[in-house]
GROMACS .gro file of C-alpha atoms in nm:
model
  457
    1MET     CA    1   0.036  -0.003  -0.022
    2LYS     CA    2   0.254   0.271   0.038
    3LYS     CA    3   0.415   0.168  -0.236
    4PHE     CA    4   0.133   0.272  -0.439
    5LEU     CA    5   0.086   0.613  -0.269
    6CYS     CA    6   0.408   0.695  -0.335
    7SER     CA    7   0.324   0.614  -0.683
    8ALA     CA    8   0.045   0.807  -0.718
    9LEU     CA    9   0.199   1.068  -0.527
   10SER     CA   10   0.455   1.055  -0.815
   11PHE     CA   11   0.218   1.051  -1.109
   12LEU     CA   12   0.078   1.345  -0.967
   13THR     CA   13   0.358   1.536  -0.934
   14SER     CA   14   0.445   1.465  -1.284
   15LEU     CA   15   0.108   1.565  -1.414
   16SER     CA   16   0.110   1.906  -1.230
   17LEU     CA   17   0.495   1.921  -1.387
   18PHE     CA   18   0.384   1.872  -1.733
   19THR     CA   19   0.079   2.046  -1.740
   20GLY     CA   20   0.213   2.380  -1.518
   21THR     CA   21  -0.033   2.630  -1.388
   22MET     CA   22  -0.303   2.504  -1.578
   23SER     CA   23  -0.405   2.178  -1.346
   24PHE     CA   24  -0.436   2.442  -1.057
   25SER     CA   25  -0.635   2.709  -1.234
   26ALA     CA   26  -0.846   2.480  -1.351
   27ILE     CA   27  -0.901   2.360  -1.008
   28ALA     CA   28  -0.956   2.671  -0.862
   29PHE     CA   29  -1.195   2.844  -1.135
   30SER     CA   30  -1.401   2.483  -1.028
   31ASP     CA   31  -1.426   2.581  -0.678
   32VAL     CA   32  -1.543   2.921  -0.784
   33GLN     CA   33  -1.832   2.701  -0.927
   34ASP     CA   34  -1.895   2.583  -0.644
   35ILE     CA   35  -1.913   2.890  -0.416
   36ASP     CA   36  -2.263   3.122  -0.413
   37THR     CA   37  -2.210   3.453  -0.271
   38GLY     CA   38  -2.467   3.712  -0.149
   39ILE     CA   39  -2.592   3.925   0.191
   40THR     CA   40  -2.868   3.838   0.394
   41ASP     CA   41  -3.077   4.152   0.598
   42MET     CA   42  -3.128   4.062   0.917
   43SER     CA   43  -3.195   4.499   1.014
   44ASP     CA   44  -3.502   4.411   1.083
   45GLU     CA   45  -3.457   4.107   1.345
   46GLN     CA   46  -3.409   4.224   1.698
   47PHE     CA   47  -3.293   4.039   1.979
   48VAL     CA   48  -3.427   4.176   2.343
   49PHE     CA   49  -3.118   4.103   2.612
   50GLY     CA   50  -3.402   3.999   2.868
   51GLU     CA   51  -3.560   3.793   2.645
   52SER     CA   52  -3.269   3.592   2.559
   53ASP     CA   53  -3.176   3.241   2.760
   54GLY     CA   54  -3.000   3.363   3.061
   55PHE     CA   55  -2.955   3.751   3.059
   56SER     CA   56  -3.308   3.812   3.206
   57PHE     CA   57  -3.191   3.901   3.577
   58ASP     CA   58  -3.338   3.932   3.909
   59PHE     CA   59  -3.095   4.051   4.145
   60SER     CA   60  -3.242   3.920   4.471
   61ASP     CA   61  -3.037   3.775   4.733
   62PHE     CA   62  -3.093   3.405   4.843
   63PRO     CA   63  -3.269   3.397   5.232
   64ALA     CA   64  -3.118   3.115   5.331
   65VAL     CA   65  -2.750   3.340   5.366
   66LEU     CA   66  -2.902   3.624   5.487
   67SER     CA   67  -2.990   3.399   5.784
   68ASP     CA   68  -2.715   3.251   5.846
   69SER     CA   69  -2.513   3.564   5.852
   70ASP     CA   70  -2.726   3.650   6.123
   71SER     CA   71  -2.540   3.449   6.399
   72LYS     CA   72  -0.823   4.668   4.176
   73THR     CA   73  -0.307   5.077   3.943
   74ASP     CA   74  -0.388   5.056   3.602
   75GLY     CA   75  -0.628   4.817   3.449
   76TRP     CA   76  -0.909   4.755   3.786
   77LEU     CA   77  -1.201   4.861   3.554
   78LEU     CA   78  -1.406   4.597   3.388
   79GLY     CA   79  -1.422   4.719   3.055
   80ASP     CA   80  -1.034   4.697   3.070
   81TYR     CA   81  -1.051   4.358   2.974
   82LEU     CA   82  -1.293   4.273   2.693
   83ASP     CA   83  -1.231   4.094   2.341
   84ALA     CA   84  -1.162   4.366   2.091
   85ASN     CA   85  -1.553   4.350   1.926
   86ASN     CA   86  -1.661   4.399   2.333
   87THR     CA   87  -1.409   4.675   2.323
   88ALA     CA   88  -1.532   4.885   2.047
   89VAL     CA   89  -1.964   4.817   2.194
   90TYR     CA   90  -1.804   4.947   2.560
   91ALA     CA   91  -1.683   5.256   2.402
   92GLN     CA   92  -1.991   5.306   2.271
   93LEU     CA   93  -2.225   5.237   2.478
   94ALA     CA   94  -1.989   5.449   2.788
   95LYS     CA   95  -2.182   5.776   2.590
   96LEU     CA   96  -2.516   5.711   2.665
   97VAL     CA   97  -2.379   5.855   2.997
   98THR     CA   98  -2.561   6.164   2.810
   99PRO     CA   99  -2.891   5.999   2.746
  100SER     CA  100  -3.008   5.929   2.410
  101MET     CA  101  -3.223   5.662   2.276
  102ASP     CA  102  -3.055   5.681   1.941
  103ASN     CA  103  -2.983   5.359   1.759
  104ILE     CA  104  -2.560   5.302   1.807
  105THR     CA  105  -2.441   5.080   1.539
  106ILE     CA  106  -2.142   4.969   1.562
  107LYS     CA  107  -1.844   4.822   1.314
  108LEU     CA  108  -1.679   4.488   1.458
  109PRO     CA  109  -1.277   4.548   1.425
  110GLU     CA  110  -1.296   4.131   1.446
  111PRO     CA  111  -1.610   4.014   1.213
  112VAL     CA  112  -1.787   3.691   1.346
  113LYS     CA  113  -1.762   3.421   1.085
  114PHE     CA  114  -2.004   3.098   1.149
  115THR     CA  115  -2.132   2.844   0.940
  116THR     CA  116  -2.520   2.678   0.930
  117SER     CA  117  -2.655   2.421   0.763
  118SER     CA  118  -2.985   2.594   0.572
  119ARG     CA  119  -3.017   2.972   0.505
  120LEU     CA  120  -3.026   3.178   0.819
  121THR     CA  121  -3.328   3.217   1.058
  122SER     CA  122  -3.331   3.486   1.361
  123SER     CA  123  -3.422   3.162   1.601
  124ASP     CA  124  -3.039   3.009   1.472
  125GLN     CA  125  -2.837   2.908   1.751
  126ASN     CA  126  -2.497   3.036   1.548
  127LEU     CA  127  -2.676   3.403   1.482
  128TYR     CA  128  -2.777   3.430   1.882
  129ASN     CA  129  -2.455   3.307   1.977
  130ALA     CA  130  -2.214   3.554   1.795
  131VAL     CA  131  -2.484   3.855   1.824
  132PHE     CA  132  -2.451   3.834   2.177
  133GLY     CA  133  -2.120   3.719   2.225
  134ALA     CA  134  -2.001   4.016   2.059
  135CYS     CA  135  -2.170   4.259   2.294
  136SER     CA  136  -2.282   4.118   2.643
  137SER     CA  137  -1.992   4.157   2.801
  138ALA     CA  138  -1.983   4.494   2.685
  139VAL     CA  139  -2.314   4.560   2.829
  140ASN     CA  140  -2.261   4.442   3.153
  141ALA     CA  141  -1.938   4.587   3.195
  142VAL     CA  142  -2.042   4.959   3.091
  143LEU     CA  143  -2.266   4.928   3.373
  144PHE     CA  144  -2.160   4.794   3.579
  145ASP     CA  145  -1.817   5.006   3.557
  146MET     CA  146  -2.008   5.368   3.453
  147PRO     CA  147  -2.347   5.352   3.778
  148GLU     CA  148  -2.418   5.704   3.631
  149ILE     CA  149  -2.561   5.534   3.347
  150PHE     CA  150  -2.854   5.555   3.600
  151TRP     CA  151  -3.114   5.489   3.327
  152VAL     CA  152  -3.061   5.224   3.093
  153ASN     CA  153  -3.251   4.932   3.167
  154GLN     CA  154  -3.026   4.627   3.037
  155ASN     CA  155  -3.341   4.382   3.019
  156LYS     CA  156  -3.498   4.588   2.783
  157ILE     CA  157  -3.177   4.746   2.555
  158THR     CA  158  -3.269   4.540   2.181
  159VAL     CA  159  -2.949   4.474   1.907
  160SER     CA  160  -2.922   4.390   1.552
  161PRO     CA  161  -2.717   4.196   1.359
  162ASN     CA  162  -2.773   4.460   1.035
  163SER     CA  163  -2.711   4.263   0.698
  164LEU     CA  164  -2.477   3.949   0.707
  165PRO     CA  165  -2.255   3.803   0.387
  166TYR     CA  166  -2.287   3.436   0.264
  167SER     CA  167  -2.124   3.194   0.088
  168TYR     CA  168  -2.245   2.876   0.009
  169ASN     CA  169  -2.026   2.566  -0.053
  170LYS     CA  170  -2.195   2.360  -0.310
  171ARG     CA  171  -2.024   2.029  -0.244
  172THR     CA  172  -2.022   2.118   0.167
  173MET     CA  173  -2.408   2.216   0.130
  174LEU     CA  174  -2.284   2.493   0.395
  175TYR     CA  175  -2.330   2.835   0.469
  176THR     CA  176  -2.079   3.087   0.571
  177TYR     CA  177  -2.207   3.385   0.707
  178THR     CA  178  -2.017   3.708   0.854
  179LEU     CA  179  -2.168   3.891   1.130
  180GLU     CA  180  -1.934   4.275   1.030
  181SER     CA  181  -2.148   4.488   1.243
  182ILE     CA  182  -2.433   4.486   1.496
  183THR     CA  183  -2.696   4.827   1.622
  184ILE     CA  184  -2.782   4.905   1.949
  185SER     CA  185  -3.132   5.038   2.092
  186PRO     CA  186  -3.151   5.146   2.449
  187ALA     CA  187  -3.422   5.131   2.680
  188TYR     CA  188  -3.497   5.315   2.980
  189TYR     CA  189  -3.660   5.202   3.284
  190SER     CA  190  -4.019   5.192   3.334
  191GLY     CA  191  -4.059   5.383   3.649
  192PHE     CA  192  -3.939   5.675   3.439
  193SER     CA  193  -4.258   5.849   3.266
  194ASP     CA  194  -4.070   5.952   2.964
  195PHE     CA  195  -3.762   6.052   2.817
  196ASN     CA  196  -3.739   6.386   2.929
  197GLU     CA  197  -3.771   6.280   3.312
  198ILE     CA  198  -3.417   6.137   3.314
  199ALA     CA  199  -3.297   6.471   3.177
  200GLU     CA  200  -3.458   6.606   3.542
  201TYR     CA  201  -3.370   6.293   3.786
  202LYS     CA  202  -2.987   6.266   3.558
  203GLU     CA  203  -2.953   6.602   3.792
  204ILE     CA  204  -3.091   6.523   4.077
  205LEU     CA  205  -2.782   6.216   4.060
  206GLU     CA  206  -2.514   6.469   3.962
  207LYS     CA  207  -2.623   6.698   4.270
  208ALA     CA  208  -2.655   6.383   4.553
  209VAL     CA  209  -2.374   6.280   4.528
  210GLU     CA  210  -2.218   6.610   4.490
  211ASP     CA  211  -2.374   6.714   4.848
  212PHE     CA  212  -2.273   6.370   4.951
  213VAL     CA  213  -2.101   6.409   5.199
  214VAL     CA  214  -1.825   6.167   5.305
  215GLU     CA  215  -1.668   6.208   5.630
  216GLY     CA  216  -1.340   6.073   5.767
  217ASP     CA  217  -0.939   6.113   5.766
  218THR     CA  218  -0.854   5.826   5.644
  219THR     CA  219  -0.962   5.616   5.320
  220VAL     CA  220  -1.118   5.304   5.542
  221GLU     CA  221  -1.270   5.603   5.789
  222LYS     CA  222  -1.440   5.710   5.437
  223LEU     CA  223  -1.538   5.325   5.298
  224LYS     CA  224  -1.707   5.282   5.675
  225ASP     CA  225  -1.887   5.658   5.667
  226ILE     CA  226  -2.018   5.583   5.269
  227HIS     CA  227  -2.109   5.200   5.364
  228ASP     CA  228  -2.326   5.317   5.674
  229LYS     CA  229  -2.488   5.669   5.531
  230ILE     CA  230  -2.647   5.457   5.219
  231SER     CA  231  -2.743   5.216   5.444
  232TYR     CA  232  -2.908   5.523   5.663
  233PHE     CA  233  -3.065   5.646   5.365
  234THR     CA  234  -3.215   5.334   5.153
  235TYR     CA  235  -3.395   4.967   5.257
  236TYR     CA  236  -3.411   4.691   5.084
  237ASP     CA  237  -3.701   4.680   4.847
  238MET     CA  238  -3.726   4.487   4.496
  239ASN     CA  239  -4.067   4.698   4.417
  240ALA     CA  240  -3.999   5.050   4.447
  241LYS     CA  241  -3.942   5.273   4.151
  242PHE     CA  242  -3.569   5.257   4.072
  243PRO     CA  243  -3.466   4.851   4.287
  244SER     CA  244  -3.156   4.824   4.070
  245SER     CA  245  -2.991   5.160   3.951
  246ALA     CA  246  -2.828   5.428   4.170
  247LEU     CA  247  -3.109   5.618   4.189
  248GLY     CA  248  -3.233   5.403   4.480
  249SER     CA  249  -2.929   5.422   4.686
  250LEU     CA  250  -2.889   5.812   4.663
  251VAL     CA  251  -3.237   5.984   4.569
  252THR     CA  252  -3.561   5.724   4.612
  253SER     CA  253  -3.446   5.475   4.875
  254GLY     CA  254  -3.557   5.206   4.804
  255SER     CA  255  -3.268   4.909   4.678
  256ILE     CA  256  -3.213   4.592   4.575
  257CYS     CA  257  -2.806   4.473   4.572
  258GLU     CA  258  -2.758   4.614   4.232
  259SER     CA  259  -2.843   4.974   4.358
  260TYR     CA  260  -2.676   4.936   4.666
  261ALA     CA  261  -2.339   4.833   4.454
  262LYS     CA  262  -2.418   5.126   4.192
  263GLY     CA  263  -2.436   5.390   4.467
  264PHE     CA  264  -2.183   5.241   4.664
  265LYS     CA  265  -1.921   5.283   4.354
  266MET     CA  266  -2.046   5.627   4.252
  267ILE     CA  267  -1.986   5.784   4.590
  268CYS     CA  268  -1.585   5.563   4.595
  269ASP     CA  269  -1.542   5.657   4.196
  270ARG     CA  270  -1.628   6.113   4.352
  271GLU     CA  271  -1.345   6.050   4.632
  272ASN     CA  272  -1.079   5.902   4.374
  273ILE     CA  273  -1.124   5.493   4.598
  274PRO     CA  274  -1.096   5.222   4.282
  275CYS     CA  275  -1.424   5.056   4.333
  276LEU     CA  276  -1.577   4.785   4.093
  277CYS     CA  277  -1.945   4.607   4.070
  278VAL     CA  278  -1.918   4.228   4.111
  279PHE     CA  279  -2.151   4.007   4.036
  280GLY     CA  280  -2.162   3.690   4.134
  281ASN     CA  281  -2.389   3.438   4.332
  282TYR     CA  282  -2.521   3.335   3.946
  283ASP     CA  283  -2.786   3.074   3.955
  284ASP     CA  284  -2.877   2.964   3.620
  285GLU     CA  285  -3.150   2.734   3.693
  286THR     CA  286  -3.356   3.040   3.870
  287LYS     CA  287  -3.186   3.325   3.715
  288THR     CA  288  -3.048   3.494   4.006
  289ALA     CA  289  -2.766   3.673   4.129
  290HIS     CA  290  -2.610   3.903   4.358
  291MET     CA  291  -2.402   4.231   4.360
  292TRP     CA  292  -2.115   4.394   4.574
  293ASN     CA  293  -1.739   4.560   4.545
  294TYR     CA  294  -1.449   4.549   4.583
  295VAL     CA  295  -1.235   4.844   4.683
  296LEU     CA  296  -0.846   4.937   4.612
  297MET     CA  297  -0.647   5.004   4.938
  298GLU     CA  298  -0.330   5.139   5.003
  299ASP     CA  299  -0.180   4.796   5.053
  300ASN     CA  300  -0.255   4.711   4.696
  301CYS     CA  301  -0.437   4.438   4.739
  302TRP     CA  302  -0.859   4.439   4.676
  303TYR     CA  303  -1.113   4.369   4.964
  304ALA     CA  304  -1.512   4.330   4.942
  305ILE     CA  305  -1.779   4.516   5.047
  306ASP     CA  306  -2.068   4.396   5.083
  307VAL     CA  307  -2.370   4.665   5.148
  308THR     CA  308  -2.687   4.498   5.140
  309TRP     CA  309  -2.646   4.265   5.317
  310ASP     CA  310  -2.485   4.465   5.607
  311ASP     CA  311  -2.787   4.680   5.584
  312LYS     CA  312  -3.014   4.430   5.825
  313ASP     CA  313  -3.302   4.723   5.870
  314GLY     CA  314  -3.414   4.562   6.152
  315ASP     CA  315  -3.783   4.580   6.335
  316ASP     CA  316  -3.675   4.943   6.385
  317GLY     CA  317  -3.553   4.978   5.990
  318VAL     CA  318  -3.201   5.084   6.082
  319GLU     CA  319  -2.986   4.821   6.189
  320ILE     CA  320  -2.622   4.798   6.026
  321VAL     CA  321  -2.318   4.614   6.137
  322ASP     CA  322  -1.979   4.534   5.931
  323THR     CA  323  -2.010   4.203   5.896
  324TYR     CA  324  -1.924   4.208   5.504
  325PHE     CA  325  -1.674   4.495   5.492
  326MET     CA  326  -1.324   4.505   5.398
  327LYS     CA  327  -1.293   4.142   5.396
  328GLY     CA  328  -1.086   3.914   5.236
  329SER     CA  329  -1.112   3.587   5.048
  330ALA     CA  330  -1.109   3.392   5.314
  331ASP     CA  331  -1.371   3.477   5.520
  332PHE     CA  332  -1.618   3.705   5.225
  333ASN     CA  333  -1.589   3.385   4.992
  334LYS     CA  334  -1.782   3.150   5.204
  335ASN     CA  335  -2.111   3.252   5.047
  336HIS     CA  336  -2.052   3.485   4.777
  337ASN     CA  337  -1.899   3.366   4.486
  338PRO     CA  338  -1.791   3.608   4.227
  339CYS     CA  339  -1.896   3.542   3.843
  340GLU     CA  340  -1.677   3.615   3.566
  341SER     CA  341  -1.846   3.412   3.318
  342TYR     CA  342  -2.207   3.318   3.266
  343ALA     CA  343  -2.411   3.293   2.963
  344LEU     CA  344  -2.215   3.437   2.666
  345VAL     CA  345  -2.052   3.736   2.905
  346SER     CA  346  -1.718   3.729   3.007
  347LEU     CA  347  -1.553   3.992   3.272
  348LYS     CA  348  -1.278   3.988   3.526
  349TYR     CA  349  -1.219   4.020   3.813
  350PRO     CA  350  -0.935   4.146   4.041
  351GLU     CA  351  -0.796   3.877   4.336
  352LEU     CA  352  -0.898   3.959   4.663
  353ALA     CA  353  -0.624   3.930   4.911
  354GLU     CA  354  -0.679   3.625   5.154
  355TRP     CA  355  -0.708   3.847   5.447
  356ASN     CA  356  -0.918   4.143   5.597
  357TYR     CA  357  -0.817   4.476   5.549
  358GLY     CA  358  -0.576   4.557   5.856
  359GLU     CA  359  -0.470   4.184   5.853
  360ASN     CA  360  -0.132   4.258   5.556
  361PRO     CA  361   0.107   4.067   5.728
  362SER     CA  362   0.313   4.288   5.444
  363PHE     CA  363   0.191   4.628   5.509
  364THR     CA  364   0.211   4.871   5.861
  365THR     CA  365   0.139   5.208   5.915
  366THR     CA  366   0.201   5.444   6.126
  367ALA     CA  367  -0.002   5.695   6.296
  368SER     CA  368   0.157   5.949   6.303
  369VAL     CA  369   0.122   6.330   6.196
  370ASN     CA  370   0.336   6.238   5.899
  371THR     CA  371   0.178   5.889   5.854
  372THR     CA  372   0.454   5.688   5.677
  373THR     CA  373   0.339   5.351   5.487
  374THR     CA  374   0.560   5.088   5.396
  375TYR     CA  375   0.551   4.825   5.141
  376THR     CA  376   0.740   4.562   5.254
  377THR     CA  377   0.695   4.276   5.015
  378THR     CA  378   0.897   4.444   4.742
  379PHE     CA  379   1.033   4.784   4.811
  380THR     CA  380   1.013   5.009   5.104
  381THR     CA  381   0.943   5.362   5.105
  382SER     CA  382   0.815   5.664   5.248
  383LEU     CA  383   0.483   5.819   5.080
  384THR     CA  384   0.500   6.140   5.253
  385GLU     CA  385   0.395   6.389   5.062
  386THR     CA  386   0.774   6.546   4.935
  387THR     CA  387   0.744   6.953   4.824
  388THR     CA  388   1.007   7.195   4.694
  389GLU     CA  389   0.952   7.558   4.747
  390SER     CA  390   0.887   7.769   4.417
  391THR     CA  391   0.734   8.067   4.346
  392GLU     CA  392   0.643   7.987   3.994
  393GLU     CA  393   0.274   7.870   3.872
  394PHE     CA  394   0.297   7.515   3.713
  395GLU     CA  395  -0.050   7.341   3.554
  396TYR     CA  396  -0.175   7.120   3.731
  397GLY     CA  397  -0.072   6.796   3.622
  398ASP     CA  398   0.242   6.864   3.521
  399LEU     CA  399   0.464   6.742   3.871
  400ASN     CA  400   0.769   6.719   3.681
  401HIS     CA  401   0.788   7.104   3.625
  402ASP     CA  402   0.866   7.075   3.226
  403GLY     CA  403   0.597   7.358   3.133
  404LYS     CA  404   0.381   7.034   3.003
  405VAL     CA  405   0.124   6.743   3.123
  406SER     CA  406   0.206   6.443   2.947
  407VAL     CA  407   0.291   6.085   3.021
  408ALA     CA  408   0.668   6.172   3.153
  409ASP     CA  409   0.439   6.282   3.445
  410LEU     CA  410   0.254   5.998   3.486
  411VAL     CA  411   0.638   5.801   3.491
  412TYR     CA  412   0.727   6.080   3.740
  413CYS     CA  413   0.456   5.965   3.969
  414THR     CA  414   0.467   5.620   3.949
  415SER     CA  415   0.903   5.653   4.006
  416HIS     CA  416   0.812   5.823   4.370
  417VAL     CA  417   0.555   5.550   4.484
  418LEU     CA  418   0.739   5.246   4.387
  419ALA     CA  419   1.044   5.347   4.541
  420ILE     CA  420   1.252   5.401   4.240
  421GLN     CA  421   1.306   5.748   4.263
  422LYS     CA  422   1.236   6.042   4.480
  423ALA     CA  423   1.015   6.309   4.313
  424GLU     CA  424   1.161   6.694   4.355
  425TYR     CA  425   0.808   6.814   4.338
  426SER     CA  426   0.482   6.712   4.532
  427CYS     CA  427   0.270   6.478   4.326
  428ASP     CA  428  -0.006   6.451   4.596
  429LEU     CA  429  -0.287   6.541   4.281
  430ASN     CA  430  -0.580   6.444   4.529
  431ASN     CA  431  -0.469   6.714   4.854
  432ASP     CA  432  -0.457   6.383   5.076
  433ASN     CA  433  -0.088   6.485   5.267
  434ARG     CA  434   0.004   6.165   5.084
  435VAL     CA  435   0.089   6.023   4.754
  436ASP     CA  436   0.039   5.719   4.705
  437VAL     CA  437  -0.136   5.432   4.429
  438PHE     CA  438  -0.445   5.682   4.387
  439ASP     CA  439  -0.227   5.986   4.328
  440VAL     CA  440  -0.066   5.781   4.027
  441ILE     CA  441  -0.451   5.659   3.912
  442ILE     CA  442  -0.524   5.983   3.891
  443MET     CA  443  -0.243   6.090   3.653
  444ARG     CA  444  -0.313   5.850   3.416
  445GLN     CA  445  -0.712   5.971   3.412
  446ILE     CA  446  -0.575   6.279   3.297
  447VAL     CA  447  -0.346   6.130   3.051
  448SER     CA  448  -0.569   5.930   2.922
  449ASP     CA  449  -0.793   6.248   2.920
  450ILE     CA  450  -0.480   6.453   2.694
  451ILE     CA  451  -0.471   6.124   2.446
  452SER     CA  452  -0.827   6.078   2.403
  453ALA     CA  453  -0.903   6.486   2.279
  454GLY     CA  454  -0.584   6.430   2.070
  455PHE     CA  455  -0.744   6.139   1.905
  456ALA     CA  456  -1.074   6.355   1.849
  457LYS     CA  457  -0.960   6.591   1.663
   0.00000   0.00000   0.00000
């Protein structure tokens, strides 16, 4: 048999040499004749998130767990870890911070190809996977990252696959479709009487965030103050007017866990405290889930806070505990399970510290007038503000005093925080009388805004 195959191979080789390119051209021509191409217009088809299997989430809590409870710097947004298509969708949806009902069409940077055995219909599972795979992670990430998009009802958003080019192979009898773009249509919560009312609530929410008084000298004291004041203001109510929006925890009391977490994040964002909304405890059968927060602290570690479960709403309506405040994974994850993948959603959360806040064996804080924080895992440095007298005025963000704000200032600040090179001038951007990771985050945002403005021109 081996000898026969070798002989056949020699014959084919000789034939190709004899005929030159003609035999290959004939084969290619034959393939072309076996392929039909066209475009399937599905612009009138709209998929609704809340009507898609796995996307209608009820953010209710788990009574059994609640009963038991009685006895993320660089890249800390969920949107920083999306694939190319979802990143493109995220960027466009982020513009909904300015309310608009206009359709949003996104050209996918990485068109999605899929194969079917018959002509495409709206009920095809491959089409469903392609459409939601390209946008569902972005929708979740942007609404978790930006609670100021308070008015969008995720379960009512619709998405259209537009027109899909296809090719049909007569030999294999298979269709190959390419999803090149999608169009997303926003939807708002039924609690709003009309779209004009959204603009009114936007101003009210912005004023509520602006007027929210945060007390405390340290970051952890500020976080506890935010935690307690939100708990005092609102209460758990699935039937409230805006139970899933930050409005429910900051403007009109009545919240579920999603509202608690989003309101908490909005105040943390204002205070320049890195904070994430975390989705978890997902039950695929009942489509129920829970939401809480992660915060990044001075020791460069993440800790968990569950304001919902700490707001016990006792007999008099006010009972606040700190059972789930600033916890590490060893304690917190006993009854919290962060979920990074569900349905066609893929997110990435930072790892929690194993220990609770204040128990980090590699980090110490000395309580003195000039607080000195020491990182002993990889380096040891004082993060106390460094100042140099100067009468010359410099632009905010021009940390190295070279007359302009640029990436060099980010490097300058980062080098000081990491104890690579002590800064000659102050890098205290948030005026908390120390230079730490939060100043690096602020500087990073300043540089990012400058770069974005440059691209926009």
